[in-house]
Structure formats: C-alpha cells, structure tokens
C-alpha cells in the first residue's frame, strides 16, 4: 500500500495537503482500490475515536463553572495575609534594615543559592507606613541605584531590552513599567482593573525627589497605552494611590503582587532575586530542579516584572538541564509543560531559544 | 442568558454575548463573564482531557486547571481569535503532562470512558459494535499518551498539525508520526471488526 500514496493519505485525510497534492491523490484514488481502502480505514479509526463517549457523571457540568470560579476568587488567600498590621510593619522594617542588605551582598558575590527569603521577601508592610515620606528601600539608595544599573545593563546584554522598554534613566530607572496581575475581585471588575490590574511598577527611585504628585494616574484601559509614561510618576503619587486602593480593601490573589506601599521594596527584591537566580548554575539534577522551582517562585512573585520573560525562558532551561542530568520523565514532563506554556504566549519574544531546547529534547 | 454586566450595550437581542466581548470582560477580571465562557466550553475541554487521561477525577483536575490557566493568560490571548482551540490546546497539554508524570503512572491503569458502559444509549448500536468499542477503548488506553493526545486533537477536535504541534510543544513532523502510529495501532486492533456494518456505517457517517 505504501508504495502508492500511503504516506500522504493521512495528510490528505487531515486536509494538510496543497490543492495540487490533493488533486494528485484524488487521481490516484480513482484507480487504486488498495489506497481507497486504506483511506477508509484511517477515517474509520478517527470516526470511531470520535464516537467513543466522553461522559461525565450526572450533574458534573452543573457545578463545574462554579468550582472554577471559586478557585479564581481571591478569598482563600486572605487568611494568609491577615496578620496584624503592626506585626507586618515590624517584620518588613526588619527585613529591609537587616536581612535585605545581607542577601544583597550575597547576591552580589554571585555565590549563594537563592533563598526563599529572597524570592518571597515581603510580608505586607504596615498599612500606615507607606504614608511616611521615606519608603523602606530608600534606606540604601546608593546600593539600589547601582544594582539597578547593573540589572538593566545585564538585561541589555541578554537581549531583554526589546521586551521591557526601560533603559537606565536619570529618573532612577523605571524598571519594566508593567501592569500587575489583575485582581480578581468579582464584585467590582472595573475597580479591579483600575486597581492592581493596571498598576505600573514604580521605580526604586531613590533619585526621585518628593515632587508634588502629578494628577491621579489614568485609569483602566487608557493606561495600557501609556504605561511607560505613567510609570514615571513619583513615588509620592504611588503612595497616595496605594492608600486609596487600600481603602478599597482589595484582596490579593495568590500570585498577585504585594501591596503598593511595598513597591519600592518589591522592586529591590525583584532585582535581587533576579540577579541571584541568573547567577545560579545547576550541576546536578536536584540543583536544576531547585533552580526551576526558584524561577517559578520568582515568576509567581513578579509575573509582570521586567525580568519575567527571561525568567520564563530560564525556567524552561532549568527544566531542560534537569532532564538532561537525570533523564527523569518527570523532568521531561515539566519541561514540556513549561516550554509549551512559554510558546503559547502571544508575546513570547524568545521562542526560538525555547524551540531549540525542544528540538534538543526530541533528539 | 441574561446580561449581567452593563458596560457594553452591544450584545444583540436575546443573543448571547459575543465571545470576544465576554473574553474582554474576563480579561478585565470579570468572573461572571469568564464563568459564561466556562459554561460554553466545559464539555469540550473535559472531553479532551478525559480522552487523554482516561479518568474522571484527573480529567476534572485537568479541565479546571485549563480554565484557570486560560484565565490567567487571557491578557496574552488575542480575544479576536476563537477561544475553543486555544483552551483545548491548554487542556491537551496539561493532560499529556499529567499522563507522563510519575504520579500518573502510579495510579492504576485507567478504566476508560468507554468501559464504564454508559446506560441507555450505545453509539455503536449492536453487540458486535459494542465489543468493537471496548476493543477500541482498550486500544486507545494502550497508546502512549502522546499519541493519544495527537489523535484526540486531530480526530475529535479537528486541529491542524500546526496547532497540535504548538499545543503539545512538538514538531509538526512529530505530530504526523505520532498520528500515524496511533492510527496504525488502532486500525490493527479494529481490523477484526472492520466489516462490521455498524462500525463501518459509523465510520463513514461521522
């Protein structure tokens, strides 16, 4: 059979041939009973597969949408954050003052493995705290500033700049002025949009003078257009906006960013984590797995950060490395999941890098 | 379906919301809109998942996860494009990954949807056809999940090779070879029944 048009029959059946090829096959089928039977067989297999029922237990679909929805609602997460405000404030202050510099130094020496602390650094800082003129991270402005430049430089080296339009700027470097993950508050979708969904990241901005705050930021969809410019707002404006948001009592979704008052700190944390993770190498399967997890944690924490795209690719790479080192199907599955997910993004700017890995794995 | 969200007066008459409209709202965080999307696609998504993972509880997980991922990725999805193929691809990818995972291998061999003989209606009609169906079902179960996924996406969902390749993160050539192997295997399994009228009729009719 295969001496006829066998190897193209499937493509013929699946409508994957050009009109010319189709016509050729049609002609051949007209005079070849064997290929005709073969084609029939193929289509019968498909039809039989289609005919197999895929039924769920009775009532399953009545409750399914609600269950999905319940998982998307942010509520269950609240409990985690429901720690006393003063406690959170103290913890944040402690971290900023003591732990962060230590982690920072470690990361600068590029030697330490990323600790969970660095990746998930911030308990919510105090409610009232952000109103104070000096946000926590300004404690070490010079270090931040230098790091920011290094980070941005590094991004440039790695070709990330095209995704996140943030060259080092005199304003203190707007780091990837991207919106955060949408808050999923069902009762007020539009509020959600104007709240977290479109909130741009503020820069660490040690250099930003406490200028009189510009007008309230544009809201919702309008802001999509002008993210970059909006992000140049001073941190003061950011603080005021954050207080307003706090009044709205928005719940944070699991992967959602920390509250705005911690933005400056978050940014520092993001950079630290990012730099630290970039510097890590995996020599064993376990290290590679841990690195993948670390990148994943980073992405959960900073899903829209300037380093997110690179992070996604790095996560894929770490998975690839893990698989190469151990040949464990589980790693392969993770790799496949990660790489596919990456490629499914509309703005997968580094698809080729990921595809290369996929091809390497298939070999 | 009632209009629950008021921002856009565009939905025509009793007609349901345009999909793009719903998706745009869902993207803005509107869970009502997204729930509507879930209602529309749940059977299809579950079907894809079940055909690949072959266990209700796992298919349930996969289907939920698919919708959740889709929701979170909505801002990267072009809402002008059809949602169906996209969500099915997500589901297929998750399903395949599950089946490949060691956790899945520890689970007992799935008894497929075909074997939990659905009461009342038998799509294939006759005793012989029912037997053929059981055989087909076992044949499907015996395929590697990768092949099964490709076959399901092609035969049931009608995705193109390119779409299948993208959804599973494999090359188009791989899609073709897996499809080929899957069909070969099932054709061989079914060959004793090939002349069964019911199956044949089914095959040509569907």
Coordinates of C-alpha atoms in Angstrom, one line a residue:
Chain A
X1 CA 0.0 0.0 0.0
X2 CA 2.7 2.4 1.0
X3 CA 4.2 2.1 -2.5
X4 CA 1.2 4.0 -3.7
X5 CA 0.3 7.3 -1.9
X6 CA 0.2 5.7 1.5
X7 CA 2.4 8.1 3.4
X8 CA 0.4 11.0 2.1
X9 CA -3.0 9.6 2.8
X10 CA -3.1 10.7 6.3
X11 CA -2.2 14.3 5.4
X12 CA -4.8 14.0 2.7
X13 CA -7.4 12.9 5.2
X14 CA -6.4 15.7 7.6
X15 CA -6.6 18.4 5.0
X16 CA -3.0 19.2 5.2
X17 CA -2.1 18.9 1.6
X18 CA -1.9 21.6 -1.0
X19 CA -4.6 21.7 -3.7
X20 CA -2.1 20.3 -6.2
X21 CA -1.2 17.4 -4.0
X22 CA -4.8 16.8 -3.2
X23 CA -5.6 16.6 -6.8
X24 CA -2.8 14.0 -7.3
X25 CA -4.1 11.9 -4.6
X26 CA -7.6 12.2 -5.9
X27 CA -6.5 11.0 -9.2
X28 CA -4.6 8.1 -7.7
X29 CA -7.5 7.1 -5.5
X30 CA -9.7 6.9 -8.6
X31 CA -7.8 4.0 -9.8
X32 CA -6.4 2.3 -6.7
X33 CA -8.7 0.3 -4.6
X34 CA -6.0 -0.5 -2.1
X35 CA -5.3 3.1 -1.3
X36 CA -9.1 3.7 -1.2
X37 CA -9.5 1.0 1.5
X38 CA -6.6 2.4 3.4
X39 CA -8.1 5.8 3.4
X40 CA -11.4 4.4 4.6
X41 CA -9.6 2.6 7.3
X42 CA -7.9 5.7 8.5
X43 CA -11.1 7.8 8.6
X44 CA -12.9 4.9 10.3
X45 CA -10.4 5.0 13.1
X46 CA -10.9 8.7 13.6
X47 CA -14.7 8.3 13.4
X48 CA -14.6 5.5 15.9
X49 CA -12.5 7.6 18.3
X50 CA -15.0 10.4 17.9
X51 CA -17.8 8.1 18.6
X52 CA -16.4 7.0 21.9
X53 CA -18.4 8.7 24.6
X54 CA -16.6 11.1 26.9
X55 CA -19.2 11.4 29.6
X56 CA -19.0 12.9 33.0
X57 CA -21.1 11.9 36.0
X58 CA -24.6 13.3 36.1
X59 CA -24.7 16.9 37.3
X60 CA -21.0 17.4 36.8
X61 CA -21.3 20.2 34.4
X62 CA -23.8 22.0 36.6
X63 CA -21.3 22.6 39.2
X64 CA -18.1 22.8 37.2
X65 CA -18.2 26.5 36.3
X66 CA -18.8 27.4 39.9
X67 CA -15.9 25.4 41.0
X68 CA -13.6 27.0 38.5
X69 CA -14.9 30.3 39.6
X70 CA -14.3 29.6 43.2
X71 CA -10.7 28.8 42.5
X72 CA -10.3 32.1 40.7
X73 CA -11.8 34.2 43.5
X74 CA -9.1 35.6 45.7
X75 CA -10.7 35.0 49.1
X76 CA -9.0 31.9 50.3
X77 CA -5.8 33.7 50.2
X78 CA -6.9 36.4 52.6
X79 CA -6.2 34.3 55.7
X80 CA -2.5 34.3 54.8
X81 CA -2.3 38.0 54.9
X82 CA -4.4 38.5 57.9
X83 CA -1.6 39.2 60.2
X84 CA -1.7 42.2 62.5
X85 CA -0.7 45.3 60.7
X86 CA 1.9 46.4 63.3
X87 CA 3.5 43.0 63.1
X88 CA 3.8 43.1 59.4
X89 CA 5.2 46.6 59.6
X90 CA 7.8 45.5 62.1
X91 CA 8.7 42.4 60.0
X92 CA 9.0 44.5 56.9
X93 CA 11.2 47.0 58.6
X94 CA 13.4 44.3 60.0
X95 CA 13.8 42.7 56.6
X96 CA 14.6 45.9 54.9
X97 CA 17.0 47.0 57.5
X98 CA 18.8 43.8 58.3
X99 CA 18.1 40.9 56.1
X100 CA 17.9 42.6 52.7
X101 CA 21.4 44.1 52.8
X102 CA 22.8 40.7 53.7
X103 CA 21.0 38.9 51.0
X104 CA 22.1 41.7 48.7
X105 CA 25.7 41.3 49.5
X106 CA 25.4 37.6 49.0
X107 CA 23.8 38.0 45.6
X108 CA 26.5 40.5 44.6
X109 CA 29.1 37.9 45.2
X110 CA 27.0 35.6 43.0
X111 CA 27.8 32.8 45.2
X112 CA 24.8 32.0 47.3
X113 CA 21.9 29.9 46.2
X114 CA 18.7 31.8 46.1
X115 CA 17.0 31.5 49.3
X116 CA 13.3 31.5 49.6
X117 CA 13.6 34.7 51.5
X118 CA 15.0 36.4 48.6
X119 CA 12.3 35.2 46.3
X120 CA 9.4 35.7 48.6
X121 CA 10.7 38.5 50.6
X122 CA 8.0 40.7 51.8
X123 CA 5.3 40.2 54.4
X124 CA 2.9 43.0 53.9
X125 CA 4.3 46.1 55.4
X126 CA 2.3 48.4 57.5
X127 CA -0.8 50.0 56.4
X128 CA 0.1 53.3 57.6
X129 CA 3.7 53.1 56.9
X130 CA 3.8 54.0 53.3
X131 CA 2.5 57.4 54.1
X132 CA 5.8 58.2 55.7
X133 CA 8.0 60.3 53.5
X134 CA 10.7 57.7 53.3
X135 CA 9.7 54.4 51.9
X136 CA 11.7 51.5 53.3
X137 CA 14.0 50.8 50.5
X138 CA 15.4 54.3 50.4
X139 CA 17.4 53.1 53.4
X140 CA 20.1 52.1 51.0
X141 CA 19.7 54.2 47.9
X142 CA 23.1 54.0 46.5
X143 CA 23.2 50.2 46.5
X144 CA 19.9 50.1 44.9
X145 CA 20.9 52.6 42.3
X146 CA 24.0 50.7 41.4
X147 CA 22.2 47.4 41.3
X148 CA 19.5 48.8 39.1
X149 CA 22.0 49.9 36.5
X150 CA 23.8 46.6 36.6
X151 CA 20.5 44.8 36.3
X152 CA 19.5 46.9 33.3
X153 CA 22.8 46.5 31.8
X154 CA 22.5 42.8 32.2
X155 CA 19.2 42.8 30.6
X156 CA 20.6 44.7 27.7
X157 CA 23.3 42.0 27.3
X158 CA 20.7 39.3 27.3
X159 CA 18.6 41.0 24.7
X160 CA 15.8 41.6 27.1
X161 CA 15.6 45.2 26.4
X162 CA 13.2 44.7 23.5
X163 CA 10.6 43.4 25.7
X164 CA 10.8 45.8 28.6
X165 CA 11.4 49.3 27.3
X166 CA 13.4 50.5 30.2
X167 CA 16.8 51.8 29.6
X168 CA 18.6 53.3 32.6
X169 CA 17.1 56.6 33.1
X170 CA 18.0 59.6 35.1
X171 CA 14.7 59.4 36.9
X172 CA 16.1 56.4 38.7
X173 CA 15.3 53.8 36.2
X174 CA 11.8 52.7 35.5
X175 CA 12.0 49.0 35.8
X176 CA 9.6 47.4 33.4
X177 CA 6.6 49.5 33.9
X178 CA 4.2 46.7 33.6
X179 CA 0.8 46.1 35.0
X180 CA 0.4 43.6 37.7
X181 CA -1.8 40.6 37.6
X182 CA -5.4 41.5 37.7
X183 CA -7.1 41.3 41.0
X184 CA -10.0 39.0 40.6
X185 CA -12.5 40.7 42.7
X186 CA -15.7 39.6 41.2
X187 CA -18.0 42.2 42.6
X188 CA -16.2 45.1 41.0
X189 CA -14.4 44.1 37.9
X190 CA -13.8 47.6 36.8
X191 CA -12.4 48.5 40.1
X192 CA -10.1 45.6 39.8
X193 CA -8.8 46.9 36.5
X194 CA -8.1 50.3 37.9
X195 CA -6.6 48.8 41.0
X196 CA -3.9 46.2 40.6
X197 CA -4.5 45.3 37.0
X198 CA -3.1 48.4 35.6
X199 CA -0.9 49.5 38.4
X200 CA 2.5 50.2 37.0
X201 CA 5.6 49.3 39.0
X202 CA 7.3 52.3 40.5
X203 CA 10.9 52.6 40.3
X204 CA 13.1 52.2 43.3
X205 CA 13.6 55.8 42.5
X206 CA 16.0 56.9 45.2
X207 CA 16.7 59.9 43.0
X208 CA 13.1 60.9 42.6
X209 CA 12.5 64.0 44.5
X210 CA 9.4 64.2 46.6
X211 CA 7.8 66.3 44.0
X212 CA 4.3 67.4 44.2
X213 CA 2.3 64.5 43.0
X214 CA 1.1 64.6 39.4
X215 CA -2.5 64.2 38.6
X216 CA -4.1 60.9 39.5
X217 CA -3.0 58.3 37.1
X218 CA -5.2 57.5 34.2
X219 CA -7.4 54.5 34.7
X220 CA -8.1 51.2 33.2
X221 CA -7.7 50.6 29.6
X222 CA -6.4 54.1 28.8
X223 CA -3.5 53.3 30.8
X224 CA -2.5 50.3 28.8
X225 CA -1.3 52.7 26.1
X226 CA 0.8 54.9 28.2
X227 CA 2.2 52.6 30.8
X228 CA 5.7 53.8 30.4
X229 CA 5.0 57.4 30.9
X230 CA 2.6 56.8 33.7
X231 CA 5.3 54.8 35.4
X232 CA 7.4 57.9 35.7
X233 CA 5.2 59.2 38.4
X234 CA 6.9 60.0 41.5
X235 CA 6.8 57.5 44.4
X236 CA 4.8 60.0 46.3
X237 CA 1.9 59.7 43.9
X238 CA 2.3 56.0 44.1
X239 CA 1.9 56.1 47.8
X240 CA -1.2 58.2 47.6
X241 CA -2.7 55.9 45.1
X242 CA -1.9 53.0 47.2
X243 CA -3.7 54.4 50.2
X244 CA -6.7 54.9 48.1
X245 CA -6.5 51.3 47.0
X246 CA -6.1 50.1 50.4
X247 CA -9.3 51.7 51.4
X248 CA -10.9 49.6 48.8
X249 CA -9.7 46.5 50.6
X250 CA -8.7 44.6 47.6
X251 CA -7.9 41.1 48.3
X252 CA -4.7 39.8 46.8
X253 CA -4.9 36.9 44.6
X254 CA -2.3 34.2 45.2
X255 CA 0.1 35.3 42.5
X256 CA -0.7 38.9 43.0
X257 CA 1.9 41.4 43.9
X258 CA 2.4 42.8 47.3
X259 CA 0.5 46.0 48.1
X260 CA 1.7 49.2 46.6
X261 CA 3.2 50.6 49.6
X262 CA 5.8 47.9 49.4
X263 CA 6.6 48.6 45.8
X264 CA 9.9 50.1 46.2
X265 CA 10.9 47.3 48.3
X266 CA 9.4 44.8 46.0
X267 CA 11.4 46.1 43.2
X268 CA 14.6 45.8 45.1
X269 CA 13.6 42.3 46.0
X270 CA 12.8 41.5 42.4
X271 CA 16.1 42.6 41.2
X272 CA 17.9 40.8 43.9
X273 CA 16.1 37.6 43.2
X274 CA 16.6 38.0 39.5
X275 CA 20.3 38.7 39.8
X276 CA 20.8 35.9 42.2
X277 CA 18.9 33.4 40.0
X278 CA 20.7 34.4 36.9
X279 CA 24.0 33.7 38.7
X280 CA 23.0 30.3 39.7
X281 CA 24.2 27.3 37.9
X282 CA 23.0 23.8 38.3
X283 CA 25.4 20.9 38.3
X284 CA 23.1 18.2 39.5
X285 CA 19.6 17.3 38.7
X286 CA 18.5 18.4 42.1
X287 CA 20.1 21.8 41.6
X288 CA 18.5 22.2 38.3
X289 CA 15.1 21.3 39.7
X290 CA 15.6 23.7 42.5
X291 CA 16.5 26.3 40.1
X292 CA 13.4 25.7 38.1
X293 CA 11.3 26.0 41.2
X294 CA 13.1 29.1 42.1
X295 CA 12.4 30.7 38.8
X296 CA 8.8 29.6 39.1
X297 CA 8.6 31.2 42.5
X298 CA 10.1 34.3 41.1
X299 CA 7.5 34.4 38.3
X300 CA 4.7 33.8 40.8
X301 CA 6.0 36.8 42.7
X302 CA 6.8 39.0 39.7
X303 CA 4.7 37.8 36.9
X304 CA 5.0 41.1 35.0
X305 CA 8.4 42.2 36.1
X306 CA 11.0 43.3 33.6
X307 CA 12.8 40.0 34.0
X308 CA 9.7 37.9 33.6
X309 CA 10.3 36.9 30.0
X310 CA 13.8 35.9 30.7
X311 CA 12.7 34.2 33.8
X312 CA 10.2 32.1 31.9
X313 CA 12.9 31.0 29.5
X314 CA 15.3 30.3 32.3
X315 CA 12.7 28.2 33.9
X316 CA 12.4 26.2 30.7
X317 CA 16.2 25.9 30.6
X318 CA 16.5 24.7 34.1
X319 CA 13.9 22.1 33.4
X320 CA 15.8 21.1 30.4
X321 CA 19.0 20.8 32.4
X322 CA 17.3 18.8 35.0
X323 CA 16.1 16.4 32.4
X324 CA 19.5 16.2 30.7
X325 CA 21.1 15.4 34.0
X326 CA 18.7 12.8 35.2
X327 CA 16.6 11.7 32.3
X328 CA 13.7 11.5 34.6
X329 CA 10.4 11.6 32.7
X330 CA 9.0 13.8 35.4
X331 CA 11.5 16.4 34.4
X332 CA 10.7 15.9 30.8
X333 CA 7.0 16.5 31.6
X334 CA 7.8 19.7 33.4
X335 CA 10.0 20.8 30.6
X336 CA 7.3 20.2 28.1
X337 CA 4.8 22.0 30.2
X338 CA 7.0 25.0 30.7
X339 CA 8.2 25.2 27.2
X340 CA 4.7 24.8 25.7
X341 CA 3.4 27.4 28.1
X342 CA 6.1 29.8 27.1
X343 CA 5.4 29.3 23.4
X344 CA 1.8 29.8 23.8
X345 CA 2.2 33.4 25.0
X346 CA 1.4 35.9 22.4
X347 CA 4.5 37.8 23.2
X348 CA 6.9 35.0 23.5
X349 CA 9.9 37.0 22.4
X350 CA 12.4 34.3 22.8
X351 CA 10.5 31.4 21.2
X352 CA 13.5 30.3 19.2
X353 CA 15.5 29.8 22.3
X354 CA 12.8 27.6 23.7
X355 CA 12.2 25.8 20.4
X356 CA 15.9 24.9 20.2
X357 CA 15.6 23.2 23.6
X358 CA 12.5 21.4 22.5
X359 CA 14.3 20.1 19.4
X360 CA 17.3 19.1 21.5
X361 CA 15.0 17.1 23.8
X362 CA 13.3 15.3 21.0
X363 CA 16.6 14.1 19.7
Chain B
X1 CA -28.6 34.3 29.2
X2 CA -29.1 37.5 30.9
X3 CA -26.8 40.3 30.5
X4 CA -25.2 40.9 33.9
X5 CA -22.6 43.3 33.0
X6 CA -23.6 46.7 31.9
X7 CA -20.6 48.4 30.4
X8 CA -21.3 47.4 26.8
X9 CA -24.7 47.7 25.4
X10 CA -23.5 45.9 22.3
X11 CA -24.8 42.3 22.7
X12 CA -27.6 41.9 20.3
X13 CA -31.1 41.0 21.4
X14 CA -31.5 37.7 23.2
X15 CA -28.4 36.5 21.6
X16 CA -25.7 35.5 24.0
X17 CA -22.7 37.7 24.5
X18 CA -20.3 37.7 21.7
X19 CA -17.4 35.6 22.7
X20 CA -14.9 38.4 22.2
X21 CA -16.9 40.6 24.4
X22 CA -17.0 38.1 27.2
X23 CA -13.4 37.4 26.9
X24 CA -12.5 41.1 27.0
X25 CA -14.5 41.4 30.2
X26 CA -13.0 38.3 31.6
X27 CA -9.6 39.7 30.9
X28 CA -10.6 42.8 32.9
X29 CA -11.2 40.5 35.9
X30 CA -14.9 39.9 35.4
X31 CA -15.5 36.5 36.7
X32 CA -19.2 36.5 35.6
X33 CA -18.0 36.8 32.1
X34 CA -15.5 34.1 32.5
X35 CA -18.0 31.8 34.1
X36 CA -20.1 32.1 31.0
X37 CA -17.1 31.2 28.9
X38 CA -16.5 28.2 31.1
X39 CA -20.1 27.1 30.6
X40 CA -19.7 27.2 26.9
X41 CA -16.6 25.2 26.7
X42 CA -16.6 22.9 29.7
X43 CA -17.9 19.8 27.9
X44 CA -15.4 20.2 25.1
X45 CA -12.5 20.8 27.5
X46 CA -13.5 18.0 29.8
X47 CA -13.9 15.7 26.7
X48 CA -10.4 16.4 25.5
X49 CA -9.0 15.9 29.0
X50 CA -10.9 12.7 29.6
X51 CA -10.0 11.2 26.3
X52 CA -6.3 11.7 27.1
X53 CA -6.1 11.0 30.8
X54 CA -9.0 8.5 30.9
X55 CA -10.0 9.0 34.4
X56 CA -12.8 11.3 35.5
X57 CA -11.1 12.6 38.6
X58 CA -8.0 13.5 36.7
X59 CA -9.9 14.9 33.7
X60 CA -11.7 17.1 36.2
X61 CA -8.5 18.4 37.6
X62 CA -7.1 19.0 34.1
X63 CA -10.2 20.8 32.9
X64 CA -10.3 23.1 35.9
X65 CA -6.7 23.8 35.6
X66 CA -7.0 24.5 31.9
X67 CA -9.6 27.1 32.6
X68 CA -7.7 28.7 35.4
X69 CA -4.6 28.9 33.3
X70 CA -6.5 30.3 30.4
X71 CA -8.0 33.0 32.7
X72 CA -4.6 33.9 33.9
X73 CA -3.2 34.0 30.5
X74 CA -6.1 36.0 29.0
X75 CA -4.1 39.1 28.7
X76 CA -1.8 37.3 26.4
X77 CA -4.6 35.9 24.3
X78 CA -6.0 37.7 21.3
X79 CA -9.7 37.8 22.1
X80 CA -10.5 38.2 18.4
X81 CA -9.4 34.6 17.9
X82 CA -11.6 31.6 18.7
X83 CA -11.3 30.5 22.3
X84 CA -12.2 26.9 21.7
X85 CA -9.0 25.7 20.1
X86 CA -6.9 27.6 22.5
X87 CA -8.5 26.2 25.6
X88 CA -8.5 22.7 24.1
X89 CA -4.8 23.0 23.5
X90 CA -4.1 24.1 27.0
X91 CA -6.2 21.2 28.3
X92 CA -4.5 18.7 26.0
X93 CA -1.1 19.9 27.1
X94 CA -2.0 19.6 30.7
X95 CA -3.5 16.2 30.2
X96 CA -0.4 14.9 28.4
X97 CA 1.8 16.2 31.0
X98 CA -0.2 14.6 33.7
X99 CA -0.2 11.2 32.0
X100 CA 3.6 11.5 31.5
X101 CA 4.1 12.3 35.1
X102 CA 5.2 9.6 37.6
X103 CA 2.2 10.3 39.7
X104 CA 0.0 9.2 36.8
X105 CA 2.0 6.0 36.4
X106 CA 1.5 5.1 39.9
X107 CA -2.2 5.4 39.5
X108 CA -3.9 2.2 38.5
X109 CA -4.4 1.6 34.8
X110 CA -7.3 3.8 33.9
X111 CA -10.6 2.2 33.0
X112 CA -11.6 4.3 30.1
X113 CA -14.7 6.2 29.5
X114 CA -15.8 3.5 27.0
X115 CA -15.7 0.8 29.6
X116 CA -18.0 2.4 32.1
X117 CA -20.6 1.5 29.6
X118 CA -23.0 4.4 29.5
X119 CA -26.5 3.4 30.3
X120 CA -29.1 3.6 27.6
X121 CA -27.6 4.8 24.5
X122 CA -24.9 2.9 22.8
X123 CA -23.4 4.9 20.0
X124 CA -22.4 2.0 18.0
X125 CA -25.6 0.2 18.3
X126 CA -25.0 -3.5 18.1
X127 CA -23.5 -6.1 20.3
X128 CA -20.6 -6.6 17.9
X129 CA -20.1 -2.9 17.7
X130 CA -20.1 -2.6 21.4
X131 CA -17.4 -5.2 21.5
X132 CA -15.6 -3.2 18.9
X133 CA -15.9 -0.2 21.0
X134 CA -14.5 -1.9 24.0
X135 CA -11.6 -3.1 21.9
X136 CA -11.1 0.4 20.5
X137 CA -11.2 1.7 24.0
X138 CA -8.5 -0.6 25.2
X139 CA -6.6 0.2 22.1
X140 CA -6.8 3.8 22.9
X141 CA -5.8 3.1 26.5
X142 CA -2.8 1.2 25.4
X143 CA -1.5 4.0 23.2
X144 CA 1.2 6.2 24.7
X145 CA -0.5 9.4 25.9
X146 CA 1.5 11.5 23.4
X147 CA 0.0 9.6 20.6
X148 CA -3.5 9.6 22.1
X149 CA -3.3 13.3 22.6
X150 CA -2.4 13.9 19.0
X151 CA -5.1 11.6 17.8
X152 CA -7.7 13.3 20.0
X153 CA -6.7 16.7 19.0
X154 CA -6.9 15.7 15.3
X155 CA -9.8 13.3 15.2
X156 CA -12.0 14.8 17.8
X157 CA -11.1 18.5 17.9
X158 CA -10.1 18.8 14.3
X159 CA -7.0 20.8 15.0
X160 CA -4.4 21.3 12.3
X161 CA -1.0 19.7 12.5
X162 CA 0.4 23.1 13.2
X163 CA -2.0 23.8 16.1
X164 CA -1.3 20.4 17.5
X165 CA 2.4 20.9 17.3
X166 CA 2.1 24.2 19.1
X167 CA -0.2 22.9 21.8
X168 CA 2.0 20.0 22.7
X169 CA 5.3 21.7 22.1
X170 CA 6.4 19.3 19.4
X171 CA 7.4 19.5 15.8
X172 CA 4.9 19.0 13.1
X173 CA 6.8 16.0 11.9
X174 CA 6.4 14.5 15.3
X175 CA 2.7 15.2 15.1
X176 CA 2.5 13.3 11.9
X177 CA 4.5 10.3 13.0
X178 CA 2.5 10.0 16.3
X179 CA -0.7 10.3 14.4
X180 CA 0.5 7.7 12.0
X181 CA 1.4 5.3 14.8
X182 CA -1.8 5.8 16.7
X183 CA -3.9 5.2 13.7
X184 CA -1.9 2.2 12.7
X185 CA -2.3 0.6 16.1
X186 CA -6.0 1.3 16.3
X187 CA -6.6 0.2 12.8
X188 CA -4.9 -3.1 13.6
X189 CA -6.9 -3.5 16.8
X190 CA -10.1 -2.8 14.9
X191 CA -9.4 -4.8 11.9
X192 CA -11.3 -7.9 13.0
X193 CA -14.3 -5.6 13.2
X194 CA -13.7 -3.8 10.1
X195 CA -16.5 -5.4 8.3
X196 CA -19.0 -4.8 11.0
X197 CA -21.7 -2.9 9.4
X198 CA -22.3 -0.7 12.5
X199 CA -18.7 0.3 12.7
X200 CA -18.4 0.8 9.1
X201 CA -21.6 2.9 8.9
X202 CA -20.4 4.8 11.8
X203 CA -17.0 5.4 10.3
X204 CA -18.4 6.6 7.1
X205 CA -21.2 8.6 8.5
X206 CA -19.4 10.5 11.2

